[in-house]
mmCIF file of C-alpha atoms and ligand atoms in Angstrom:
data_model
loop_
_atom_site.group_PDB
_atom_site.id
_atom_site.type_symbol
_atom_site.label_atom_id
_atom_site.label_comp_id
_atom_site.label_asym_id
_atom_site.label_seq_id
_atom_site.Cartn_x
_atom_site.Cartn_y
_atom_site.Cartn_z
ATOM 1 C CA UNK A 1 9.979 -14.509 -6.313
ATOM 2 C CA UNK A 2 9.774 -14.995 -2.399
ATOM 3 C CA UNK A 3 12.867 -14.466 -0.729
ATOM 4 C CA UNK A 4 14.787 -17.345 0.514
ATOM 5 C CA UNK A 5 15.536 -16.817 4.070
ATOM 6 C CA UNK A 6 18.208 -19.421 5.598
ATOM 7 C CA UNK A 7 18.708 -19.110 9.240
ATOM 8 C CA UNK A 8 22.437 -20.561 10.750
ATOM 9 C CA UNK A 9 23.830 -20.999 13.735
ATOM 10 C CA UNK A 10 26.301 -19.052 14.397
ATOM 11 C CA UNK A 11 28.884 -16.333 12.548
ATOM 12 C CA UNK A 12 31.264 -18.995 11.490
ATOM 13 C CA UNK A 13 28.537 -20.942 10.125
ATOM 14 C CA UNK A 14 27.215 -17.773 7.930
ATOM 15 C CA UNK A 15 30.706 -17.416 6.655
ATOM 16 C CA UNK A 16 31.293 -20.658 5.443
ATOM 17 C CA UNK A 17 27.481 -20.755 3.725
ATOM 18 C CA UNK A 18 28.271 -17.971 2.383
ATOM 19 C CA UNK A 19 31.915 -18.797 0.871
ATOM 20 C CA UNK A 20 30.011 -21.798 -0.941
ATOM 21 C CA UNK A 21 26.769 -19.712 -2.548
ATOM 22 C CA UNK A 22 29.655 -17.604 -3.872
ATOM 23 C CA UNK A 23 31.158 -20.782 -5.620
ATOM 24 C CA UNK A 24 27.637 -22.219 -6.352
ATOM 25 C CA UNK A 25 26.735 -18.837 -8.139
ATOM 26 C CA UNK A 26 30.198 -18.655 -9.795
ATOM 27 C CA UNK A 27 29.496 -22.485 -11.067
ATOM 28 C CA UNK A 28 26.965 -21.555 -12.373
ATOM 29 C CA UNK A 29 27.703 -18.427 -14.383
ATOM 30 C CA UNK A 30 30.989 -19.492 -15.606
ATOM 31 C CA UNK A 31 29.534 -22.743 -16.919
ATOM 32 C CA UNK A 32 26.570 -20.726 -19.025
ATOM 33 C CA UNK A 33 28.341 -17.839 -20.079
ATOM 34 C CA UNK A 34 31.996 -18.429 -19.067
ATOM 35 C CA UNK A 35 32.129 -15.456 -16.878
ATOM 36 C CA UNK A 36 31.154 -14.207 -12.999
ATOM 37 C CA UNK A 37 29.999 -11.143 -12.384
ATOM 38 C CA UNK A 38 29.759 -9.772 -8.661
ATOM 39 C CA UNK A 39 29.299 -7.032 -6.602
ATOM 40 C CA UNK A 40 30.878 -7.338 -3.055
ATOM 41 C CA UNK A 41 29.565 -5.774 -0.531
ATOM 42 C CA UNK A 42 31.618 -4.222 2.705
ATOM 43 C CA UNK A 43 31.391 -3.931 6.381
ATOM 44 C CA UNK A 44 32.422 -6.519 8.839
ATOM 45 C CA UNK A 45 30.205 -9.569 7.857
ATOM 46 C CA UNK A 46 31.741 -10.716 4.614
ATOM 47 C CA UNK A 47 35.391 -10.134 5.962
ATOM 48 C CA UNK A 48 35.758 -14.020 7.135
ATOM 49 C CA UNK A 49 33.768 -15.253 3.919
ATOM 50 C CA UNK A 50 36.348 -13.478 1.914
ATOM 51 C CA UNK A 51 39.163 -14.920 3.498
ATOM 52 C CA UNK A 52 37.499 -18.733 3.382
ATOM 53 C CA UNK A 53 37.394 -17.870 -0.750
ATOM 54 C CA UNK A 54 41.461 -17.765 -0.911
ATOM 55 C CA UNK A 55 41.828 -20.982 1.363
ATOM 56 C CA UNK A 56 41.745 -24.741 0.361
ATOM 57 C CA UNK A 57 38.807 -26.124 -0.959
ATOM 58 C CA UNK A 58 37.422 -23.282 -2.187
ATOM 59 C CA UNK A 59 40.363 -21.533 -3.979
ATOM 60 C CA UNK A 60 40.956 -23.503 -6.553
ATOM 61 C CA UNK A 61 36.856 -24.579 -6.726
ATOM 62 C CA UNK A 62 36.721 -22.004 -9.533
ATOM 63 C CA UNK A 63 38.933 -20.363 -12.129
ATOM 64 C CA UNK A 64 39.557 -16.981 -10.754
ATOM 65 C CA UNK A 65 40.761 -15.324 -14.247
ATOM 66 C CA UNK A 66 36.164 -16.161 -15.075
ATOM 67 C CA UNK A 67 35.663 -13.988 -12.401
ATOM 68 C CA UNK A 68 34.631 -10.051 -12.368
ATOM 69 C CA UNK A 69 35.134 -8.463 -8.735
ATOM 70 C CA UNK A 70 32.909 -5.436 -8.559
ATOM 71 C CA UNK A 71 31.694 -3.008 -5.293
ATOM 72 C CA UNK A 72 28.402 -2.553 -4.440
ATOM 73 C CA UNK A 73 29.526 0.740 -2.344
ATOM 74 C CA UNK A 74 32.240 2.124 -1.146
ATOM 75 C CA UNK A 75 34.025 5.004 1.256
ATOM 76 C CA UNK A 76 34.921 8.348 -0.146
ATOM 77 C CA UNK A 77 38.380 7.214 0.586
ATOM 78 C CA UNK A 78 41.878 6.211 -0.839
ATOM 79 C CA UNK A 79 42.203 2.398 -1.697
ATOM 80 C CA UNK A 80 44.633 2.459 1.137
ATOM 81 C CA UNK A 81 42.481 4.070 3.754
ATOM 82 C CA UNK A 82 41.754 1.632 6.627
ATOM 83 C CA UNK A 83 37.998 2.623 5.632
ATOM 84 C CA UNK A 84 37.971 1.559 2.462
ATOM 85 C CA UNK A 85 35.989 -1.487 1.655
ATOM 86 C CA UNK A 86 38.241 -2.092 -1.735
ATOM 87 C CA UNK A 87 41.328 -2.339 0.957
ATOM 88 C CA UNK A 88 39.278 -5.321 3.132
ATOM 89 C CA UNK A 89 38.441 -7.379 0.191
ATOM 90 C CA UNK A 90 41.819 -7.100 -1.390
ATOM 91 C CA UNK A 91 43.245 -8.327 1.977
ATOM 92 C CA UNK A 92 40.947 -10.713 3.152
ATOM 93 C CA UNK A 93 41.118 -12.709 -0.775
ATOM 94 C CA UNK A 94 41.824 -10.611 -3.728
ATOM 95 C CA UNK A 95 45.564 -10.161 -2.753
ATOM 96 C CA UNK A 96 45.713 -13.672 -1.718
ATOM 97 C CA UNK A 97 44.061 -15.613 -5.353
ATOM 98 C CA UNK A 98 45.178 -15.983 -9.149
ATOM 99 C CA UNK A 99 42.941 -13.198 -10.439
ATOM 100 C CA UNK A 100 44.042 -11.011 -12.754
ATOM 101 C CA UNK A 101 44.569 -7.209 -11.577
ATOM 102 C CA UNK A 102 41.995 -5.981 -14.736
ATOM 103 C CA UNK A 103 39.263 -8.457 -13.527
ATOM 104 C CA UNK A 104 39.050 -6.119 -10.156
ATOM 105 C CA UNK A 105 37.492 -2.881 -10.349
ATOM 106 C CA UNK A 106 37.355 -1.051 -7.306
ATOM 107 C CA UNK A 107 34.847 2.475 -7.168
ATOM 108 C CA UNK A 108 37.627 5.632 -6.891
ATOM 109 C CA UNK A 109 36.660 6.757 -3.703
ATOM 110 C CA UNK A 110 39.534 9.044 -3.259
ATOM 111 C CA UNK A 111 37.774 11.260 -6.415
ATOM 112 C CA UNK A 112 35.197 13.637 -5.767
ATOM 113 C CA UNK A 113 31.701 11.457 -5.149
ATOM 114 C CA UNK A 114 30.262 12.360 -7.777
ATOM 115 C CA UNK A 115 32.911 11.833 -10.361
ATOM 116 C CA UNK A 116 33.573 8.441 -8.781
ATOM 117 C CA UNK A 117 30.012 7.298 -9.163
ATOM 118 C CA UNK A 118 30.182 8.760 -12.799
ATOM 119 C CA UNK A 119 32.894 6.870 -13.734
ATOM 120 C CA UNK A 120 32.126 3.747 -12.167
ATOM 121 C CA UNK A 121 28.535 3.803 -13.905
ATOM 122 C CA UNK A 122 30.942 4.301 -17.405
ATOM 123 C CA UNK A 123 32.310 1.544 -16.601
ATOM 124 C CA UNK A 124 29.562 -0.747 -15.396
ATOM 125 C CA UNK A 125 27.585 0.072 -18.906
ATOM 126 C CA UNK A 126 30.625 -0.568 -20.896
ATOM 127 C CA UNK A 127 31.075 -3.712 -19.484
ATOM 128 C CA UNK A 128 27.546 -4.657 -19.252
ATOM 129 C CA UNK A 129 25.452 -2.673 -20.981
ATOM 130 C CA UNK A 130 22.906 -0.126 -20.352
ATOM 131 C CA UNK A 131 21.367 -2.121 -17.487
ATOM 132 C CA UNK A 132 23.832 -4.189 -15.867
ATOM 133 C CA UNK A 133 22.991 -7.175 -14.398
ATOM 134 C CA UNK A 134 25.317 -9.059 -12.124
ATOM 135 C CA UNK A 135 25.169 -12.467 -11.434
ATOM 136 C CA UNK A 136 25.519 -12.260 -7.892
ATOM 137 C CA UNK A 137 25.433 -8.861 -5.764
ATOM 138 C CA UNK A 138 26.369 -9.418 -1.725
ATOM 139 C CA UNK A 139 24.553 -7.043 0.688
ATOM 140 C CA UNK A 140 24.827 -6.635 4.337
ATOM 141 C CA UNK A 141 22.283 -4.830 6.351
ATOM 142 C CA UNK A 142 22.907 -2.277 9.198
ATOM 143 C CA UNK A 143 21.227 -1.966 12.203
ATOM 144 C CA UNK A 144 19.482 1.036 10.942
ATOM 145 C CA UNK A 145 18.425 -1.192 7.718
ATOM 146 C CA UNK A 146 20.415 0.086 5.219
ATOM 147 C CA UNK A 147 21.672 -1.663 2.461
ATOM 148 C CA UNK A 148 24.745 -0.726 0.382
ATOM 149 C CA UNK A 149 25.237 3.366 0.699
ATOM 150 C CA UNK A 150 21.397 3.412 0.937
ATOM 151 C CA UNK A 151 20.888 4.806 4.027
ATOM 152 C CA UNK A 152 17.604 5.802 5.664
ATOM 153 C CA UNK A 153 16.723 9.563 4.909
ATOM 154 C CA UNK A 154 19.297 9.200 1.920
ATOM 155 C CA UNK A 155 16.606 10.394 -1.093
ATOM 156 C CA UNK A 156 16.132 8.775 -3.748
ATOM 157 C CA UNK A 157 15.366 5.885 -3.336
ATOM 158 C CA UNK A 158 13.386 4.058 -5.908
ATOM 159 C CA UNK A 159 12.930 6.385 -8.742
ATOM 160 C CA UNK A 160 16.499 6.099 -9.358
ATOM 161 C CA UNK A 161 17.950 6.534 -13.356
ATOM 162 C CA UNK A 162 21.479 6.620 -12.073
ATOM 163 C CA UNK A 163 23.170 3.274 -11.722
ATOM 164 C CA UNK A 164 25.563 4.813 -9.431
ATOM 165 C CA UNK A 165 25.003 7.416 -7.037
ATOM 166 C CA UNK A 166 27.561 9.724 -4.271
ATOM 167 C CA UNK A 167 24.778 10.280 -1.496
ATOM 168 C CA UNK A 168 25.886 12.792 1.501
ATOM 169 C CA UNK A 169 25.297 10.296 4.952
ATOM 170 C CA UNK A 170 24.732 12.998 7.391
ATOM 171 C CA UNK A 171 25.239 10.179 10.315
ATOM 172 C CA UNK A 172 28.679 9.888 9.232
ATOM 173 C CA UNK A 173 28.552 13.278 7.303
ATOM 174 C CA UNK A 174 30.333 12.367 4.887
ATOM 175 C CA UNK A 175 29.631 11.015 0.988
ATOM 176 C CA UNK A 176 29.347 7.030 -0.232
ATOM 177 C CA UNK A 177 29.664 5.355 -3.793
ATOM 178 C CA UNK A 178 26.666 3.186 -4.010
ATOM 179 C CA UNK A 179 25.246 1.120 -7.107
ATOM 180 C CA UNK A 180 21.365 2.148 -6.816
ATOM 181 C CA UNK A 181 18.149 -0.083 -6.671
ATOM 182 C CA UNK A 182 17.604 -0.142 -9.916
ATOM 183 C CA UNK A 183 21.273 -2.072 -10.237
ATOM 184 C CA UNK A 184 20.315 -4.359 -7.334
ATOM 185 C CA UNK A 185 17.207 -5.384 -8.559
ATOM 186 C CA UNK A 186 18.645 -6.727 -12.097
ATOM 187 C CA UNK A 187 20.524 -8.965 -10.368
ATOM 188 C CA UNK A 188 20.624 -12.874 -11.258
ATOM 189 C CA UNK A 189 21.122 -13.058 -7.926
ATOM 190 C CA UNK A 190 21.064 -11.193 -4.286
ATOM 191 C CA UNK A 191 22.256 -12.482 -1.055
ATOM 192 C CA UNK A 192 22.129 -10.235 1.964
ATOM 193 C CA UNK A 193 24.416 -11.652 5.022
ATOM 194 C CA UNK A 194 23.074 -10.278 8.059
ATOM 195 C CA UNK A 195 24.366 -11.420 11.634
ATOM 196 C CA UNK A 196 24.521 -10.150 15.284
ATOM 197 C CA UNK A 197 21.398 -9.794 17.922
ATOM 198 C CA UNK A 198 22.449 -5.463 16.855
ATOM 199 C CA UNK A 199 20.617 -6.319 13.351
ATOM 200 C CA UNK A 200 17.183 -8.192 15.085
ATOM 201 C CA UNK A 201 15.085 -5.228 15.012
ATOM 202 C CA UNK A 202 15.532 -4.010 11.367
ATOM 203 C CA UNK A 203 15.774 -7.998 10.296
ATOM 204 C CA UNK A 204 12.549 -8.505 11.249
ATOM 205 C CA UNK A 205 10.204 -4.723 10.737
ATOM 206 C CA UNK A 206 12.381 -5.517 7.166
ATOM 207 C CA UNK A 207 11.120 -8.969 6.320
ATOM 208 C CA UNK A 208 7.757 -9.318 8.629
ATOM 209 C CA UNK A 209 6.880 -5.560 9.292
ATOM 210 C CA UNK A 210 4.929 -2.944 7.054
ATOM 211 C CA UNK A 211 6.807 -1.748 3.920
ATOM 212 C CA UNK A 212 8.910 1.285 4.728
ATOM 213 C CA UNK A 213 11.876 1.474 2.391
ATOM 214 C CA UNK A 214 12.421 5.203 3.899
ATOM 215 C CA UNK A 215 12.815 3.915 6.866
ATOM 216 C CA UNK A 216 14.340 0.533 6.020
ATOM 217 C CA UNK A 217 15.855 0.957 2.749
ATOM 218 C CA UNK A 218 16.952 -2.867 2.696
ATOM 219 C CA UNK A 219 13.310 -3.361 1.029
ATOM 220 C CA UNK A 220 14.012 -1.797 -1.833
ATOM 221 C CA UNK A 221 16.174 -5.014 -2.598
ATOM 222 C CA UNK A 222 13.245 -7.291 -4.716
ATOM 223 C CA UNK A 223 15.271 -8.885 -7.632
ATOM 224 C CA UNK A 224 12.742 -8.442 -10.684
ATOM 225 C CA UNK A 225 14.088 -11.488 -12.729
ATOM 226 C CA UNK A 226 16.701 -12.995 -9.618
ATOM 227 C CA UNK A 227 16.821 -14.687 -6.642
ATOM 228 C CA UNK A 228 16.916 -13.139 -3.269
ATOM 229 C CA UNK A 229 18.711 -14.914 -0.355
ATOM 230 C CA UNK A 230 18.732 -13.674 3.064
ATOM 231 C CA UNK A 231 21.384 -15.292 5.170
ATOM 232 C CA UNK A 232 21.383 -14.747 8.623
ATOM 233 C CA UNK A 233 22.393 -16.014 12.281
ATOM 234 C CA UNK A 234 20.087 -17.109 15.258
ATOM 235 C CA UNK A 235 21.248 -14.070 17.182
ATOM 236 C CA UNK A 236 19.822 -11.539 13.969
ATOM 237 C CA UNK A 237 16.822 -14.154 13.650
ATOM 238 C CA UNK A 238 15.708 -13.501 17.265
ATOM 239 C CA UNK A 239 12.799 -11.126 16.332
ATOM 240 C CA UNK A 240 11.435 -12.835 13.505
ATOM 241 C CA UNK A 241 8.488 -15.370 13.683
ATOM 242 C CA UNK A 242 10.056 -17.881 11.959
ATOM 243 C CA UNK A 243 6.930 -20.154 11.916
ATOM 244 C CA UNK A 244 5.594 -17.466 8.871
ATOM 245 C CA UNK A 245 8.984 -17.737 7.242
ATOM 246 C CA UNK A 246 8.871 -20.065 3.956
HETATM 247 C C1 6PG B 1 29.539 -0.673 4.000
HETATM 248 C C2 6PG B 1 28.605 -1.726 3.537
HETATM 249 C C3 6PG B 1 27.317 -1.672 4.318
HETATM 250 C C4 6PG B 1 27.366 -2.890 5.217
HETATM 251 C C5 6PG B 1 26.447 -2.723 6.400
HETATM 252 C C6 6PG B 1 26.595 -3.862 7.387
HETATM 253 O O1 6PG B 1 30.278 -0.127 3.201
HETATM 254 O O2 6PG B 1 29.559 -0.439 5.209
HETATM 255 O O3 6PG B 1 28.583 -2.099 2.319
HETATM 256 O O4 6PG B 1 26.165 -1.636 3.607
HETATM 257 O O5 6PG B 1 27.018 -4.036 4.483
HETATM 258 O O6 6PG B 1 26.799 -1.514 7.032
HETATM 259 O O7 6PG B 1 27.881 -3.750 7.912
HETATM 260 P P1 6PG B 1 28.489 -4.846 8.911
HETATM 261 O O8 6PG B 1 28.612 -6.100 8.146
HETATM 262 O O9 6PG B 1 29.814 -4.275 9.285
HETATM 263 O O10 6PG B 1 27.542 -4.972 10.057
#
């Protein structure tokens, strides 16, 4: 399936779009299978979507207790760690909506990486199965092109038979939690939120450029049954040629 790219304004105007495909996707899940399955992502971009999920409308668009909060990657730190991408989502909306406590599972990045990605693929499987598959997974994109913990020069990438993997990022030298691409790519649904003129370069050698998933590892991320949304600002647009996007 060709991805969906949808180009906003502005910051504020990728936050709110992406508040509402949360609740779309949630809709939609809950009202085929009674449950909602997704993988948040971390970084900066999602903070203000978060915190638009846990105000009026959207709070109470959805039952919270049909919703499953799961990480797409995390820090090798404590939940408490200013770092920690568990401690951002919990303050931006988990902290702040009726979900129950066992619906969230956080990755244990204060455990040694690999027993945290161990434990975290346990858990995926047993709720999910041998091959989970989320209903919605959110992905950002840095300026190098990663995606998740898959950052360039981070081996393997697509040959993957762990879920969940503890790769060593020697640009921050230390270790991430990251679900792999073969996770991602069983996805009902991906949507990477990518703004800020920083991002232009990798946005568009990602999307328009020759495949290089070593270099950019965001193009790894090709849904094999799902939907892939890109959602991005003008300023992370500015490189593309948007007259060849469909
Ligand atoms: C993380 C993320 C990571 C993030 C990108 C973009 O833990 O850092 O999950 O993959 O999405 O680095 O980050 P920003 O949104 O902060 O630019």
């Amino acid at each position: 399936m060709k991805p969906d790219v949808q180009i906003v304004e502005d910051a504020a105007q990728l936050s709110a779009a992406l508040a509402d495909l949360f609740i779309d996707s949630a809709r939609i899940a809950i009202a085929e299978t009674g449950r909602f399955r997704v993988a948040l992502s971390g970084g900066n971009t999602p903070k203000t979507a978060y915190a638009l999920l846990a105000q009026e409308p959207r709070r109470s668009a959805i039952y919270w207790r049909d919703v499953f909060i799961y990480f797409g990657d995390e820090r090798c730190v404590p939940p408490d760690n200013e770092q920690s991408n568990y401690r951002m989502a919990n303050e931006a909306f988990l902290s702040r909506i009726k979900i129950p406590l066992g619906n969230i599972h956080r990755m244990r990045g204060e455990v040694e990486p690999d027993d945290g990605a161990e434990s975290y693929a346990k858990l995926l499987v047993a709720d999910m199965g041998p091959l989970p598959r989320f209903d919605l997974i959110l992905l950002g994109m840095g300026p190098d092109g990663h995606t998740a913990s898959l950052f360039p020069g981070t081996p393997p990438l697509n040959d993957d038979a762990l879920l969940v993997r503890a790769p060593f990022v020697a640009k921050f030298n230390t270790y991430r939690l990251t679900i792999t691409p073969r996770v991602i790519n069983n996805a009902r649904h991906v949507i990477i939120a990518t703004e800020g003129a920083e991002k232009a370069a990798a946005l568009a050698a990602a999307l328009q450029g020759a495949p290089d998933p070593e270099k950019y590892p965001v193009q790894i991320v090709a849904p094999t049954d799902g939907a892939l949304t890109w959602l991005v600002d003008r300023a992370a647009a500015s490189q593309l040629d948007t007259a060849n996007i469909s």
